[in-house]
Amino acid sequence: MPEKRGKLIVVSGPSGAGKSTVIQKLMERRSDLCFSVSATTRDPREGEVQGKDYFFVSHEAFDEMVERGELLEHATYVKNCYGTPRNYVEQRRAEGLHVLLDIEVQGAAQVRAKVSDAVTVFVIPPSLEVLRQRLHDRGTDSELVIQERLERARAEYVEAAFYDYIVVNDDADAAAKELDAIITSACCRFEDRKEYLKIH
Ligand code: ADP
Ligand code: 5GP
C-alpha cells in the first residue's frame, strides 16, 4: 500500500480546559503522533521551555514570519499573537506522522478552510465553574487575565458547533483515551482504506 500522509489533528478549547494535560497523556500513548510547537509573542510561564512549549518571539519577529508566509494560521488571543509554523506540519505529515495542533478557534477556522481533511476536536471542562477553578489552581495567570480567559471561553463555546468531536475533560486519562480513539477512527475512514478494496 502507498505510504500514507499523516493526519492533521486540531485541538481547541478554552484556556484551562486541560488541553496541554490531555495532549501530554495522549503523546505517551501514541508514537505516530507529534506536536506542532507554535510561535507566540506571550511571555513564557514558569517552567515553560523555549522550543518545547512554544517558540517565544518578539512582535517584530512574529510579524516577519507572517509576512514571509511561514505560518499555516495565526491569530491574536488576549493581546498576544500565536501561530503555527507551516514547514514542520508539512514535513511531518509527509513522513506519515500525525501532527497535533493546540490552537484557538480563529486559527482552527483558518486550518479548516485550508486543510479539508483536518480532524477537529473541541476540549471542554465539565463546567465553567470547574474551568475557573482550574485556571485559579494553575496559578499562572493574574485574576484579570483569568477573567479575560473566562469571557473568551463563553464566546468560544459558540464555535464548538464547527468541530467534528467534543471531548469533556473530567478525568484526564479518560479524555486522552477518547482523543486516541478519535485519531484511530479518523485513520479508518473510507478514503483512507479504499485501496484495500482493490482486489483485482
Ligand atoms: P489548557 O492547556 O487547556 O490551558 P492545562 O492543561 O494547562 O489547560 O490545564 C489547566 C489546569 O487544570 C492545570 O493546572 C492542570 O493540571 C489542571 N487539569 C487539567 N486536566 C485536569 C483534570 N482532568 N482534572 C483536574 N485538573 C486538571
Ligand atoms: P496559552 O497562552 O494558554 O498557552 O494559549 C492561549 C490560547 O492560544 C490557547 O487557546 C491555545 O490553544 C492557543 N494557541 C496556542 N498556539 C496557537 C497557535 O499556533 N495558533 C493559534 N491560533 N492559537 C494558538
Short mmCIF file of C-alpha atoms and ligand atoms in Angstrom, two decimals:
data_model
loop_
_atom_site.label_atom_id
_atom_site.label_comp_id
_atom_site.label_asym_id
_atom_site.label_seq_id
_atom_site.Cartn_x
_atom_site.Cartn_y
_atom_site.Cartn_z
CA MET A 1 0.00 0.00 0.00
CA PRO A 2 1.26 3.55 -0.72
CA GLU A 3 2.82 5.50 2.15
CA LYS A 4 0.02 7.49 3.85
CA ARG A 5 0.25 11.17 4.72
CA GLY A 6 -0.29 11.71 8.43
CA LYS A 7 -3.47 13.35 9.71
CA LEU A 8 -3.71 16.92 10.90
CA ILE A 9 -5.45 16.92 14.29
CA VAL A 10 -6.67 20.28 15.58
CA VAL A 11 -7.41 20.54 19.30
CA SER A 12 -9.11 23.68 20.63
CA GLY A 13 -10.97 24.59 23.77
CA PRO A 14 -10.96 27.26 26.44
CA SER A 15 -7.72 28.05 28.21
CA GLY A 16 -7.63 25.88 31.35
CA ALA A 17 -9.84 23.14 29.87
CA GLY A 18 -6.82 20.84 30.17
CA LYS A 19 -5.69 20.61 26.54
CA SER A 20 -1.96 20.52 27.38
CA THR A 21 -2.54 17.95 30.11
CA VAL A 22 -4.60 15.66 27.87
CA ILE A 23 -2.23 16.09 24.90
CA GLN A 24 0.74 15.17 27.13
CA LYS A 25 -1.03 11.95 28.13
CA LEU A 26 -2.01 11.24 24.53
CA MET A 27 1.62 11.62 23.36
CA GLU A 28 2.61 8.92 25.86
CA ARG A 29 0.03 6.60 24.31
CA ARG A 30 0.96 7.05 20.64
CA SER A 31 4.31 7.01 18.85
CA ASP A 32 2.85 8.00 15.46
CA LEU A 33 1.93 11.47 16.68
CA CYS A 34 3.93 14.68 17.00
CA PHE A 35 3.08 18.04 18.48
CA SER A 36 3.42 21.24 16.49
CA VAL A 37 5.18 23.86 18.62
CA SER A 38 3.64 27.28 17.97
CA ALA A 39 5.26 30.69 17.82
CA THR A 40 3.92 33.22 20.32
CA THR A 41 4.61 36.75 21.49
CA ARG A 42 3.42 35.97 25.04
CA ASP A 43 5.95 35.75 27.87
CA PRO A 44 6.98 32.25 28.99
CA ARG A 45 5.24 30.93 32.11
CA GLU A 46 7.35 29.46 34.87
CA GLY A 47 8.69 26.10 33.72
CA GLU A 48 7.94 26.65 30.03
CA VAL A 49 10.83 25.83 27.73
CA GLN A 50 11.78 27.71 24.54
CA GLY A 51 11.23 25.43 21.52
CA LYS A 52 9.37 22.79 23.55
CA ASP A 53 6.26 24.59 24.78
CA TYR A 54 6.44 27.50 22.34
CA PHE A 55 8.87 29.46 20.21
CA PHE A 56 8.76 32.68 22.24
CA VAL A 57 9.38 35.55 19.82
CA SER A 58 9.10 39.35 19.73
CA HIS A 59 6.17 41.06 17.99
CA GLU A 60 8.58 42.15 15.23
CA ALA A 61 9.84 38.60 14.65
CA PHE A 62 6.25 37.32 14.61
CA ASP A 63 5.19 39.91 12.01
CA GLU A 64 8.13 38.88 9.83
CA MET A 65 7.05 35.22 9.99
CA VAL A 66 3.56 36.28 8.87
CA GLU A 67 4.94 38.42 6.02
CA ARG A 68 7.17 35.59 4.80
CA GLY A 69 4.15 33.26 4.74
CA GLU A 70 5.78 30.90 7.24
CA LEU A 71 2.63 30.35 9.30
CA LEU A 72 -0.16 27.94 8.39
CA GLU A 73 -2.51 30.04 10.53
CA HIS A 74 -2.20 32.78 13.11
CA ALA A 75 -4.42 34.69 15.50
CA THR A 76 -4.44 37.14 18.38
CA TYR A 77 -5.56 35.79 21.74
CA VAL A 78 -5.81 38.00 24.85
CA LYS A 79 -3.40 40.63 23.42
CA ASN A 80 -0.79 38.16 22.18
CA CYS A 81 -0.10 36.60 18.78
CA TYR A 82 0.08 32.85 18.22
CA GLY A 83 0.82 30.95 15.00
CA THR A 84 1.60 27.51 13.58
CA PRO A 85 4.87 27.08 11.60
CA ARG A 86 3.84 25.64 8.24
CA ASN A 87 7.02 23.72 7.32
CA TYR A 88 7.06 21.48 10.36
CA VAL A 89 3.45 20.43 9.79
CA GLU A 90 4.05 19.68 6.11
CA GLN A 91 7.28 17.73 6.68
CA ARG A 92 5.95 15.52 9.48
CA ARG A 93 2.71 14.76 7.60
CA ALA A 94 4.72 13.84 4.51
CA GLU A 95 6.68 11.39 6.69
CA GLY A 96 3.38 9.74 7.65
CA LEU A 97 3.22 11.14 11.19
CA HIS A 98 0.03 12.66 12.56
CA VAL A 99 0.52 16.26 13.63
CA LEU A 100 -1.40 17.71 16.53
CA LEU A 101 -2.13 21.44 16.84
CA ASP A 102 -3.30 23.04 20.10
CA ILE A 103 -4.82 26.25 18.73
CA GLU A 104 -7.69 28.62 19.44
CA VAL A 105 -10.89 28.90 17.43
CA GLN A 106 -9.93 31.61 14.88
CA GLY A 107 -6.82 29.64 13.91
CA ALA A 108 -8.82 26.42 13.73
CA ALA A 109 -11.24 28.09 11.29
CA GLN A 110 -8.27 29.06 9.07
CA VAL A 111 -6.96 25.48 9.15
CA ARG A 112 -10.41 24.07 8.36
CA ALA A 113 -10.59 26.36 5.29
CA LYS A 114 -7.14 25.29 4.05
CA VAL A 115 -6.93 21.62 5.06
CA SER A 116 -10.17 19.89 4.12
CA ASP A 117 -9.33 16.59 5.82
CA ALA A 118 -8.24 18.11 9.16
CA VAL A 119 -9.76 16.33 12.17
CA THR A 120 -11.04 18.90 14.66
CA VAL A 121 -11.66 18.30 18.37
CA PHE A 122 -13.03 20.73 20.95
CA VAL A 123 -11.98 20.01 24.54
CA ILE A 124 -14.16 21.37 27.35
CA PRO A 125 -14.17 21.12 31.14
CA PRO A 126 -17.25 19.59 32.84
CA SER A 127 -18.47 23.15 33.67
CA LEU A 128 -17.39 26.81 33.60
CA GLU A 129 -17.09 26.72 37.39
CA VAL A 130 -14.55 23.89 37.08
CA LEU A 131 -12.75 25.95 34.42
CA ARG A 132 -12.49 28.96 36.75
CA GLN A 133 -11.14 26.68 39.49
CA ARG A 134 -8.53 25.08 37.18
CA LEU A 135 -7.29 28.46 35.94
CA HIS A 136 -7.07 29.64 39.54
CA ASP A 137 -5.28 26.48 40.74
CA ARG A 138 -2.84 26.53 37.80
CA GLY A 139 -1.59 29.76 39.34
CA THR A 140 -0.02 31.07 36.13
CA ASP A 141 -2.38 33.95 35.38
CA SER A 142 -3.49 37.06 37.30
CA GLU A 143 -7.17 37.43 38.35
CA LEU A 144 -7.61 39.93 35.49
CA VAL A 145 -6.22 37.52 32.89
CA ILE A 146 -8.37 34.68 34.33
CA GLN A 147 -11.41 36.94 33.96
CA GLU A 148 -10.46 37.69 30.32
CA ARG A 149 -9.92 33.98 29.60
CA LEU A 150 -13.34 33.11 31.09
CA GLU A 151 -15.04 35.80 28.97
CA ARG A 152 -13.26 34.43 25.93
CA ALA A 153 -14.38 30.87 26.84
CA ARG A 154 -18.05 31.91 26.64
CA ALA A 155 -17.52 33.20 23.09
CA GLU A 156 -15.50 30.10 22.13
CA TYR A 157 -18.29 27.72 23.15
CA VAL A 158 -20.36 29.04 20.23
CA GLU A 159 -17.59 27.89 17.87
CA ALA A 160 -17.70 24.31 19.21
CA ALA A 161 -20.51 23.61 16.72
CA PHE A 162 -17.96 23.73 13.87
CA TYR A 163 -15.80 20.93 15.29
CA ASP A 164 -16.01 17.23 14.42
CA TYR A 165 -15.76 15.97 18.03
CA ILE A 166 -16.20 17.15 21.61
CA VAL A 167 -14.10 15.72 24.44
CA VAL A 168 -15.19 16.52 28.01
CA ASN A 169 -12.08 16.60 30.19
CA ASP A 170 -13.37 15.44 33.55
CA ASP A 171 -10.85 12.66 34.11
CA ALA A 172 -7.70 13.48 32.08
CA ASP A 173 -6.80 9.82 31.38
CA ALA A 174 -10.30 9.11 30.06
CA ALA A 175 -10.13 12.26 27.89
CA ALA A 176 -6.76 11.17 26.45
CA LYS A 177 -8.25 7.76 25.66
CA GLU A 178 -11.12 9.45 23.80
CA LEU A 179 -8.73 11.59 21.77
CA ASP A 180 -6.70 8.48 20.97
CA ALA A 181 -9.87 6.75 19.73
CA ILE A 182 -10.80 9.76 17.58
CA ILE A 183 -7.43 9.62 15.80
CA THR A 184 -7.74 5.88 15.29
CA SER A 185 -11.23 6.22 13.84
CA ALA A 186 -10.08 9.02 11.50
CA CYS A 187 -7.50 6.59 10.10
CA CYS A 188 -10.24 4.04 9.39
CA ARG A 189 -12.31 6.34 7.17
CA PHE A 190 -13.32 5.01 3.77
CA GLU A 191 -10.97 7.45 1.96
CA ASP A 192 -8.01 6.06 3.88
CA ARG A 193 -8.85 2.42 3.44
CA LYS A 194 -10.31 2.22 -0.05
CA GLU A 195 -7.08 0.87 -1.63
CA TYR A 196 -7.67 -2.33 0.29
CA LEU A 197 -10.88 -2.81 -1.70
CA LYS A 198 -8.93 -3.08 -4.97
CA ILE A 199 -8.67 -6.85 -5.07
CA HIS A 200 -8.08 -7.36 -8.82
P1 ADP B 1 -5.00 24.26 28.80
O1 ADP B 1 -3.81 23.67 28.09
O2 ADP B 1 -6.30 23.88 28.16
O3 ADP B 1 -4.89 25.74 29.02
P2 ADP B 1 -3.93 22.88 31.16
O4 ADP B 1 -3.59 21.54 30.62
O5 ADP B 1 -2.84 23.85 31.43
O6 ADP B 1 -5.06 23.60 30.25
O7 ADP B 1 -4.79 22.62 32.48
C1 ADP B 1 -5.23 23.69 33.31
C2 ADP B 1 -5.10 23.27 34.79
O8 ADP B 1 -6.06 22.25 35.04
C3 ADP B 1 -3.74 22.67 35.11
O9 ADP B 1 -3.38 23.09 36.42
C4 ADP B 1 -3.97 21.16 35.05
O10 ADP B 1 -3.09 20.47 35.92
C5 ADP B 1 -5.42 21.04 35.51
N1 ADP B 1 -6.14 19.92 34.89
C6 ADP B 1 -6.13 19.53 33.58
N2 ADP B 1 -6.94 18.48 33.36
C7 ADP B 1 -7.50 18.19 34.56
C8 ADP B 1 -8.46 17.20 35.02
N3 ADP B 1 -9.00 16.30 34.17
N4 ADP B 1 -8.81 17.21 36.31
C9 ADP B 1 -8.28 18.12 37.17
N5 ADP B 1 -7.37 19.09 36.83
C10 ADP B 1 -6.99 19.12 35.54
P1 5GP B 2 -1.80 29.82 26.30
O1 5GP B 2 -1.35 31.25 26.38
O2 5GP B 2 -2.74 29.45 27.43
O3 5GP B 2 -0.67 28.85 26.13
O4 5GP B 2 -2.66 29.68 24.96
C1 5GP B 2 -3.73 30.55 24.75
C2 5GP B 2 -4.54 30.05 23.57
O5 5GP B 2 -3.75 30.14 22.38
C3 5GP B 2 -4.98 28.59 23.69
O6 5GP B 2 -6.35 28.54 23.35
C4 5GP B 2 -4.14 27.87 22.67
O7 5GP B 2 -4.85 26.77 22.11
C5 5GP B 2 -3.95 28.96 21.62
N1 5GP B 2 -2.79 28.74 20.75
C6 5GP B 2 -1.59 28.20 21.05
N2 5GP B 2 -0.81 28.14 19.97
C7 5GP B 2 -1.55 28.65 18.93
C8 5GP B 2 -1.31 28.82 17.53
O8 5GP B 2 -0.26 28.50 16.97
N3 5GP B 2 -2.31 29.37 16.80
C9 5GP B 2 -3.50 29.75 17.35
N4 5GP B 2 -4.41 30.26 16.53
N5 5GP B 2 -3.76 29.59 18.66
C10 5GP B 2 -2.81 29.05 19.44
#
